[in-house]
Amino acid sequence: MAKAENIPAPAVRRLSLYLRQLEIFSAADHRTVSSRQLGEALCISDAQVRKDLAYFGQFGHPGIGYRVAELIPRVRHILGTDKKSNVLLVGVGNLGRALISFRGFIKRGFDVVAVFDKDPEKVGAIVAGPIPLRIQPLSEMPTTVRQYAIRVGILAVPAIAAQGVAEEMIAAGIRGILNFAPVTLQVGPEVGVASVDLAVHLEQLSFQLTALSTAAT
Amino acid sequence: MAKAENIPAPAVRRLSLYLRQLEIFSAADHRTVSSRQLGEALCISDAQVRKDLAYFGQFGHPGIGYRVAELIPRVRHILGTDKKSNVLLVGVGNLGRALISFRGFIKRGFDVVAVFDKDPEKVGAIVAGPIPLRIQPLSEMPTTVRQYAIRVGILAVPAIAAQGVAEEMIAAGIRGILNFAPVTLQVGPEVGVASVDLAVHLEQLSFQLTALSTAAT
DNA sequence: CTATGTGAACAGCTTCACAGCG
DNA sequence: CGCTGTGAAGCTGTTCACATAG
């Protein structure tokens, strides 16, 4: 076991993958799972799996492996997803709409309970989703954040507006931002940011392909 | 400069970010940019920026920095995004629809030119987007891939179907997959995979927040 | 005999610091 | 004098190999 700050970031990333895979094994009625099985399913070495899990505690049973039903709740607790949590979303464009109706969030314990947009034309409209939501103006964010105890926000606004909106979110009390705008947000150390740049991922694939065809010696 | 296989993967990831930022500087009429300016905008050290760019060639001018108008096309060429490329998408659910109408892809040189779905009820329907597209059955994929010279596909189907559909994509000639399904795809080494798991990102933020509040000693 | 947990060895990425060029 | 390009140093994450437990 180790203090949170000593745990490598990649290990935390993989922890989510372990949980995902454990749930798959659980659905397939596996009682126990070895580090090797877990690793093979995720293309990770068995040593890596053991080391990663060991950062967070002693979960395994020598000779047996990891008991699925025991490990899942432990990992959920570590990730803080053992309780449901409320999130908000800013930016009801194409992407925003899709994210609101995305079922994968609920499945993992995240409920989108409020949505905001700068455009006065959109404010007041109802957007469909797991729960129908009224689009609110940004000015209501501080109140709503307190009311629903929201800590995490999804940012799906155009690049040009992203930094400004992020600052409003932080001022409203948000402490974690999932950013879909193609910009690097400048935030203080008290705020966590995870960025998803869809175009960047395509560029990575494009590079791999051109690199491969160039390397055809 | 170095061979493609010697370049660290993180350097390639950052290369996309440099391009994004260079375009921002270009729009702001900066003629030249130093490694320090580029780094500050992206929260990366200046040494890192120089080393990364040096992996791909000698682009800088001592005493001056990097000429924006010169570097942008070079980086685009390295990433293989100096020419437009056609991509396809499989899975016309909520997320799929949003990705089809997502403008960010076009802006970076990727055109979604064909969409597929397994559901016979959906096949034949037209989906709106930059170009209206007819939803095709998977059986037409090999032909369409050849016709449009498609190399990269976006996978936006449910987790349970993802591995099977990925295999069909590869059989049809796809060599790069942008995967939105929450599973680890098992593919051969000739295929590139980039995975985006939206829930995993939220879990990372959740962990950071719980770790922070726990560390409040 | 199987499978974990872990110190030690290793590899790879990042930072440093400076030579060299404009 | 400013800023790049780069070997060398430093550091962090991964792999190895084995003691240990069931």
XYZ file of C-alpha atoms (C1' of nucleotides) in Angstrom:
478
model
C 0.000 0.000 0.000
C 1.102 3.568 -0.554
C 0.072 7.160 -0.131
C -2.048 8.508 -2.958
C 0.621 10.928 -4.105
C 3.186 8.145 -4.583
C 0.991 6.163 -6.904
C 1.965 6.495 -10.560
C -0.713 8.126 -12.678
C -0.635 5.261 -15.192
C -1.491 2.864 -12.379
C -4.590 4.861 -11.542
C -5.599 4.885 -15.198
C -5.285 1.148 -15.344
C -7.272 0.713 -12.144
C -10.386 1.807 -14.026
C -9.625 -0.790 -16.678
C -9.252 -3.496 -14.048
C -12.660 -2.595 -12.673
C -14.208 -2.716 -16.120
C -12.682 -6.117 -16.790
C -13.591 -7.463 -13.355
C -17.204 -6.610 -14.072
C -16.957 -8.537 -17.319
C -15.523 -11.542 -15.480
C -18.205 -11.187 -12.846
C -20.932 -11.210 -15.479
C -19.381 -14.404 -16.820
C -19.630 -15.933 -13.328
C -15.909 -16.110 -12.610
C -15.400 -16.448 -8.860
C -11.707 -15.689 -8.913
C -9.295 -14.215 -11.410
C -5.514 -14.320 -11.591
C -3.266 -11.415 -12.445
C -2.410 -13.239 -15.627
C -6.048 -13.604 -16.747
C -6.768 -9.983 -15.954
C -3.648 -8.902 -17.791
C -4.310 -10.956 -20.900
C -7.763 -9.461 -21.303
C -6.296 -5.968 -21.130
C -2.944 -6.536 -22.863
C -1.028 -5.812 -19.674
C 1.653 -8.014 -18.090
C 0.734 -10.041 -15.016
C 3.490 -8.388 -12.986
C 2.052 -5.001 -13.858
C -1.399 -6.021 -12.700
C -0.087 -7.274 -9.365
C 2.056 -4.230 -8.783
C -0.774 -1.867 -9.664
C -3.243 -3.514 -7.320
C -0.635 -3.710 -4.578
C -0.350 0.089 -4.626
C -3.845 0.209 -3.212
C -3.816 -2.681 -0.762
C -3.475 -6.420 -0.339
C -6.355 -7.863 -2.313
C -5.015 -11.168 -3.613
C -4.907 -14.681 -2.234
C -1.703 -16.605 -2.995
C -2.487 -19.797 -4.885
C -5.987 -18.546 -5.659
C -5.831 -15.157 -7.302
C -8.265 -12.307 -6.693
C -11.841 -12.970 -5.614
C -13.974 -11.043 -8.080
C -16.856 -10.299 -5.733
C -14.420 -9.010 -3.140
C -12.208 -6.909 -5.385
C -14.908 -5.051 -7.333
C -16.320 -3.094 -4.370
C -12.812 -2.383 -3.110
C -11.761 -0.865 -6.410
C -14.999 1.095 -6.646
C -14.311 2.496 -3.210
C -10.774 3.521 -4.153
C -12.035 5.274 -7.267
C -14.769 6.937 -5.235
C -17.475 5.476 -7.456
C -19.070 3.281 -4.826
C -21.598 6.066 -4.309
C -23.461 7.778 -7.129
C -22.246 11.270 -7.905
C -23.828 14.203 -9.662
C -22.146 15.915 -12.574
C -23.078 18.883 -14.712
C -22.484 19.613 -18.362
C -21.837 22.912 -20.087
C -22.340 23.319 -23.815
C -25.418 21.796 -25.393
C -24.154 21.393 -28.931
C -23.979 18.170 -30.887
C -21.410 16.621 -28.646
C -23.025 17.898 -25.461
C -26.377 16.413 -26.421
C -24.819 13.048 -27.117
C -23.012 13.075 -23.799
C -26.229 13.909 -21.963
C -27.975 10.863 -23.374
C -24.890 8.657 -23.086
C -25.802 5.693 -20.903
C -22.219 4.775 -20.042
C -22.014 7.502 -17.414
C -24.995 6.262 -15.401
C -23.714 2.712 -15.548
C -20.564 3.896 -13.790
C -22.307 5.934 -11.137
C -22.308 9.381 -12.705
C -25.603 11.233 -13.185
C -25.802 14.335 -15.336
C -28.214 16.395 -13.240
C -27.813 19.850 -14.746
C -26.916 21.336 -18.113
C -25.868 24.853 -19.007
C -25.381 26.902 -22.120
C -24.324 30.458 -22.832
C -26.712 30.877 -25.767
C -29.885 32.669 -24.555
C -31.791 30.987 -27.386
C -31.084 27.584 -25.888
C -31.629 28.491 -22.241
C -34.982 27.237 -20.985
C -35.305 24.476 -23.547
C -35.640 20.915 -22.325
C -33.123 18.325 -23.471
C -34.022 14.652 -23.509
C -31.847 12.129 -21.709
C -32.101 9.672 -18.870
C -33.721 12.580 -17.034
C -35.182 15.491 -19.071
C -33.262 18.611 -18.121
C -33.869 22.319 -18.526
C -30.963 24.196 -20.049
C -29.827 26.765 -17.500
C -27.833 29.970 -17.939
C -24.291 29.983 -16.572
C -25.349 32.464 -13.908
C -27.262 29.711 -12.119
C -24.240 27.458 -11.851
C -23.032 28.394 -8.355
C -26.475 27.748 -6.872
C -27.018 24.484 -8.705
C -23.550 23.214 -7.816
C -24.274 23.732 -4.139
C -27.787 22.349 -4.358
C -26.745 19.043 -5.941
C -23.284 18.829 -4.344
C -21.702 18.653 -7.798
C -17.940 18.323 -7.917
C -17.303 17.318 -11.523
C -18.300 19.069 -14.738
C -18.187 18.129 -18.395
C -17.020 20.919 -20.677
C -18.308 20.621 -24.241
C -18.148 24.182 -25.544
C -16.238 25.573 -28.547
C -12.492 25.993 -28.106
C -12.678 29.759 -28.031
C -15.019 29.786 -25.042
C -13.492 26.906 -23.100
C -11.010 28.719 -20.843
C -13.562 31.312 -19.779
C -16.267 28.783 -19.061
C -13.797 26.603 -17.168
C -13.037 29.540 -14.909
C -16.745 30.068 -14.272
C -17.111 26.397 -13.416
C -14.251 26.570 -10.948
C -15.648 29.740 -9.413
C -18.963 27.917 -9.031
C -17.231 25.198 -7.027
C -16.395 22.543 -9.616
C -13.200 20.630 -8.762
C -12.847 18.264 -11.710
C -13.334 19.046 -15.402
C -13.722 16.593 -18.231
C -12.706 18.777 -21.144
C -13.729 18.095 -24.732
C -12.548 21.424 -26.131
C -9.316 21.273 -28.134
C -7.401 23.596 -25.847
C -5.168 23.174 -22.826
C -7.016 24.588 -19.843
C -4.981 26.709 -17.464
C -6.245 25.910 -13.986
C -4.917 25.948 -10.463
C -3.541 22.856 -8.729
C -6.742 22.382 -6.741
C -8.644 21.461 -9.897
C -8.305 18.215 -11.829
C -8.584 18.227 -15.605
C -8.978 15.302 -17.979
C -8.943 16.225 -21.639
C -10.399 14.283 -24.512
C -9.439 15.608 -27.906
C -11.104 13.461 -30.516
C -9.134 14.887 -33.417
C -5.832 14.288 -31.621
C -6.653 10.599 -31.356
C -7.311 10.394 -35.084
C -4.014 12.151 -35.737
C -2.204 9.553 -33.638
C -3.709 6.796 -35.764
C -2.838 8.699 -38.912
C 0.771 9.010 -37.777
C 1.021 5.315 -36.993
C -0.238 4.472 -40.466
C 2.089 6.840 -42.300
C 4.999 5.757 -40.095
C 4.272 2.120 -40.892
C 4.058 2.622 -44.629
C 7.242 4.741 -44.580
C 9.061 2.069 -42.585
C 8.345 -0.400 -45.417
C 12.057 -0.842 -46.191
C 15.983 13.322 -36.254
C 15.214 9.664 -35.656
C 13.513 6.613 -37.094
C 9.804 6.429 -36.390
C 10.142 3.422 -34.132
C 12.629 5.191 -31.855
C 10.329 8.086 -31.155
C 8.664 7.908 -27.730
C 4.911 7.527 -27.936
C 4.352 10.495 -25.603
C 6.289 12.687 -28.026
C 3.929 11.757 -30.836
C 0.932 12.513 -28.645
C 2.336 15.930 -27.876
C 3.074 16.612 -31.516
C -0.677 16.910 -32.133
C -0.877 19.388 -29.289
C 1.945 21.453 -30.757
C 0.093 21.615 -34.054
C -3.096 22.705 -32.317
C -1.257 25.409 -30.439
C 0.701 26.559 -33.482
C -2.585 27.095 -35.286
C -3.754 29.216 -32.372
C -0.564 31.292 -32.528
C -0.947 31.546 -36.281
C -4.500 32.837 -35.923
C -3.117 35.443 -33.512
C -0.612 36.509 -36.193
C 2.519 35.319 -34.423
C 5.305 34.960 -36.993
C 7.616 33.010 -34.728
C 7.250 31.120 -31.489
C 9.862 29.951 -28.983
C 9.889 26.565 -27.298
C 9.141 28.367 -24.082
C 6.014 30.105 -25.423
C 4.750 26.880 -26.941
C 5.443 25.023 -23.716
C 3.747 27.550 -21.458
C 0.547 27.411 -23.478
C 0.480 23.634 -23.131
C 1.959 23.226 -19.641
C 5.046 21.501 -21.020
C 8.683 22.422 -20.311
C 10.614 24.246 -22.997
C 13.257 21.519 -23.088
C 10.562 18.965 -23.722
C 9.184 20.954 -26.622
C 12.602 21.249 -28.246
C 13.447 17.600 -27.746
C 10.088 16.484 -29.109
C 10.356 18.580 -32.249
C 13.963 17.513 -32.728
C 12.832 13.893 -32.964
C 11.203 14.784 -36.260
C 13.735 17.161 -37.779
C 15.538 20.483 -37.437
C 12.777 23.040 -37.501
C 14.059 25.790 -35.248
C 16.189 28.863 -35.835
C 18.657 29.669 -33.029
C 18.056 33.131 -31.649
C 14.662 33.265 -33.379
C 12.566 30.273 -32.416
C 10.251 28.403 -34.750
C 8.622 30.095 -37.723
C 4.934 29.347 -37.357
C 4.111 29.359 -41.059
C 6.977 26.992 -41.705
C 6.413 24.552 -38.866
C 2.670 24.004 -39.269
C 2.834 22.302 -42.672
C 5.835 20.278 -41.566
C 4.019 18.907 -38.557
C 0.912 18.226 -40.619
C 3.045 16.258 -43.028
C 4.591 14.212 -40.240
C 1.169 13.399 -38.828
C -0.066 12.552 -42.305
C -2.836 15.117 -42.084
C -1.567 17.388 -44.847
C -3.966 15.597 -47.168
C -7.637 15.024 -46.365
C -8.449 11.460 -45.470
C -11.677 9.514 -45.480
C -12.906 7.704 -42.395
C -15.913 5.535 -41.716
C -18.029 5.100 -38.625
C -19.796 2.025 -37.309
C -22.621 2.282 -34.798
C -25.229 4.976 -35.312
C -26.410 5.339 -31.737
C -26.407 8.528 -29.710
C -22.669 8.814 -29.647
C -22.262 7.781 -33.261
C -24.702 10.432 -34.431
C -22.877 13.114 -32.494
C -19.546 12.047 -33.919
C -20.939 12.159 -37.452
C -22.002 15.763 -37.057
C -18.891 16.717 -35.062
C -17.133 19.508 -36.922
C -13.774 18.999 -35.242
C -12.934 16.080 -37.502
C -13.327 18.012 -40.747
C -11.314 20.882 -39.379
C -8.399 18.458 -38.915
C -8.675 16.841 -42.327
C -10.846 13.835 -41.557
C -14.094 13.331 -43.498
C -16.643 10.795 -42.338
C -17.744 9.453 -45.732
C -19.593 6.275 -44.764
C -21.570 5.009 -41.788
C -22.603 1.480 -40.899
C -24.931 -0.214 -38.473
C -25.859 -3.808 -37.722
C -29.493 -2.984 -36.994
C -31.590 -3.714 -40.133
C -34.112 -1.131 -38.921
C -31.493 1.595 -39.200
C -29.925 0.491 -42.477
C -31.057 2.647 -45.375
C -31.914 5.660 -43.245
C -30.189 8.940 -43.939
C -28.243 10.629 -41.158
C -27.633 14.341 -41.195
C -24.106 15.702 -40.928
C -21.678 17.764 -42.966
C -22.671 15.355 -45.753
C -25.952 13.422 -45.468
C -25.090 9.725 -45.404
C -27.056 6.551 -45.955
C -26.606 3.977 -43.202
C -25.099 0.879 -44.777
C -25.093 -2.739 -43.613
C -21.749 -4.148 -42.457
C -21.678 -6.415 -45.482
C -20.956 -3.413 -47.708
C -17.898 -2.385 -45.739
C -15.188 -4.114 -47.796
C -16.460 -2.531 -51.010
C -16.853 0.928 -49.507
C -13.436 0.808 -47.873
C -11.823 0.109 -51.225
C -13.947 2.642 -53.071
C -13.068 5.549 -50.767
C -9.577 4.338 -49.819
C -10.573 4.409 -46.157
C -7.885 3.432 -43.674
C -9.328 4.589 -40.352
C -12.647 3.717 -38.737
C -14.528 5.007 -35.729
C -16.100 2.290 -33.594
C -19.131 3.461 -31.615
C -21.064 0.263 -30.953
C -22.068 -1.319 -27.631
C -19.318 -3.064 -25.680
C -20.702 -6.516 -26.328
C -20.473 -6.102 -30.109
C -17.204 -4.197 -30.280
C -14.680 -7.020 -30.703
C -16.705 -8.686 -33.454
C -17.276 -5.473 -35.372
C -13.602 -4.541 -35.012
C -12.675 -7.813 -36.644
C -15.048 -7.109 -39.512
C -13.512 -3.660 -39.930
C -10.033 -5.135 -40.083
C -11.159 -7.785 -42.541
C -12.607 -4.998 -44.675
C -9.203 -3.323 -44.802
C -9.319 -0.821 -41.934
C -5.884 -0.259 -40.364
C -6.657 2.193 -37.564
C -9.561 2.107 -35.126
C -10.771 4.879 -32.873
C -12.627 2.849 -30.264
C -15.358 4.291 -28.051
C -16.545 0.970 -26.653
C -15.460 0.248 -23.075
C -13.507 -2.884 -23.945
C -9.902 -3.618 -24.825
C -9.826 -4.672 -28.457
C -7.648 -7.639 -29.294
C -6.097 -6.898 -32.665
C -2.974 -7.835 -34.568
C 0.131 -5.643 -34.640
C -0.690 -4.366 -38.116
C -3.679 -2.451 -36.753
C -3.537 0.682 -34.639
C -6.083 1.255 -31.895
C -6.831 4.400 -29.935
C -9.404 3.987 -27.218
C -11.549 6.664 -25.658
C -13.448 5.516 -22.599
C -15.497 8.421 -21.338
C -16.410 6.778 -18.042
C -12.770 5.979 -17.307
C -11.900 9.659 -17.552
C -14.617 10.547 -15.057
C -13.306 7.857 -12.722
C -9.844 9.380 -12.898
C -11.265 12.724 -11.834
C -13.268 11.055 -9.096
C -10.127 9.385 -7.777
C -8.186 12.639 -7.769
C -10.936 14.290 -5.752
C -11.255 11.534 -3.178
C -7.475 11.238 -2.948
C -7.228 14.973 -2.318
C -9.868 15.055 0.393
C -8.333 11.971 2.041
C -4.879 13.553 1.962
C -6.277 16.410 4.068
C -4.125 15.412 7.047
C 2.134 -26.686 -7.112
C -0.109 -22.187 -8.000
C -0.299 -17.411 -7.612
C 0.613 -13.163 -4.859
C 3.595 -9.279 -3.247
C 7.920 -7.018 -3.680
C 12.904 -5.632 -3.704
C 16.229 -5.187 -7.358
C 17.495 -4.602 -12.115
C 16.251 -2.429 -16.160
C 14.325 0.675 -19.596
C 12.564 4.797 -21.167
C 11.166 9.434 -20.678
C 12.228 13.994 -18.832
C 15.193 17.523 -17.142
C 19.515 19.697 -17.068
C 23.086 22.290 -18.829
C 25.766 23.885 -22.282
C 27.949 24.173 -26.957
C 26.887 26.411 -31.092
C 24.588 29.283 -34.243
C 22.238 33.511 -35.833
C 22.564 37.989 -26.294
C 18.549 34.711 -27.432
C 17.206 30.403 -28.534
C 17.906 25.882 -30.563
C 19.672 21.058 -30.512
C 21.623 17.511 -27.784
C 24.677 14.506 -24.848
C 24.586 13.394 -19.976
C 22.270 12.957 -15.681
C 18.230 12.017 -13.144
C 14.017 10.024 -12.301
C 9.919 7.343 -12.792
C 7.573 3.391 -14.306
C 8.029 -1.501 -15.850
C 9.889 -6.079 -15.811
C 12.213 -9.692 -13.485
C 12.788 -13.146 -10.212
C 12.029 -15.061 -6.029
C 10.531 -15.486 -1.171
C 6.203 -16.527 0.726
C 1.556 -18.109 1.563
C -2.278 -21.232 0.684
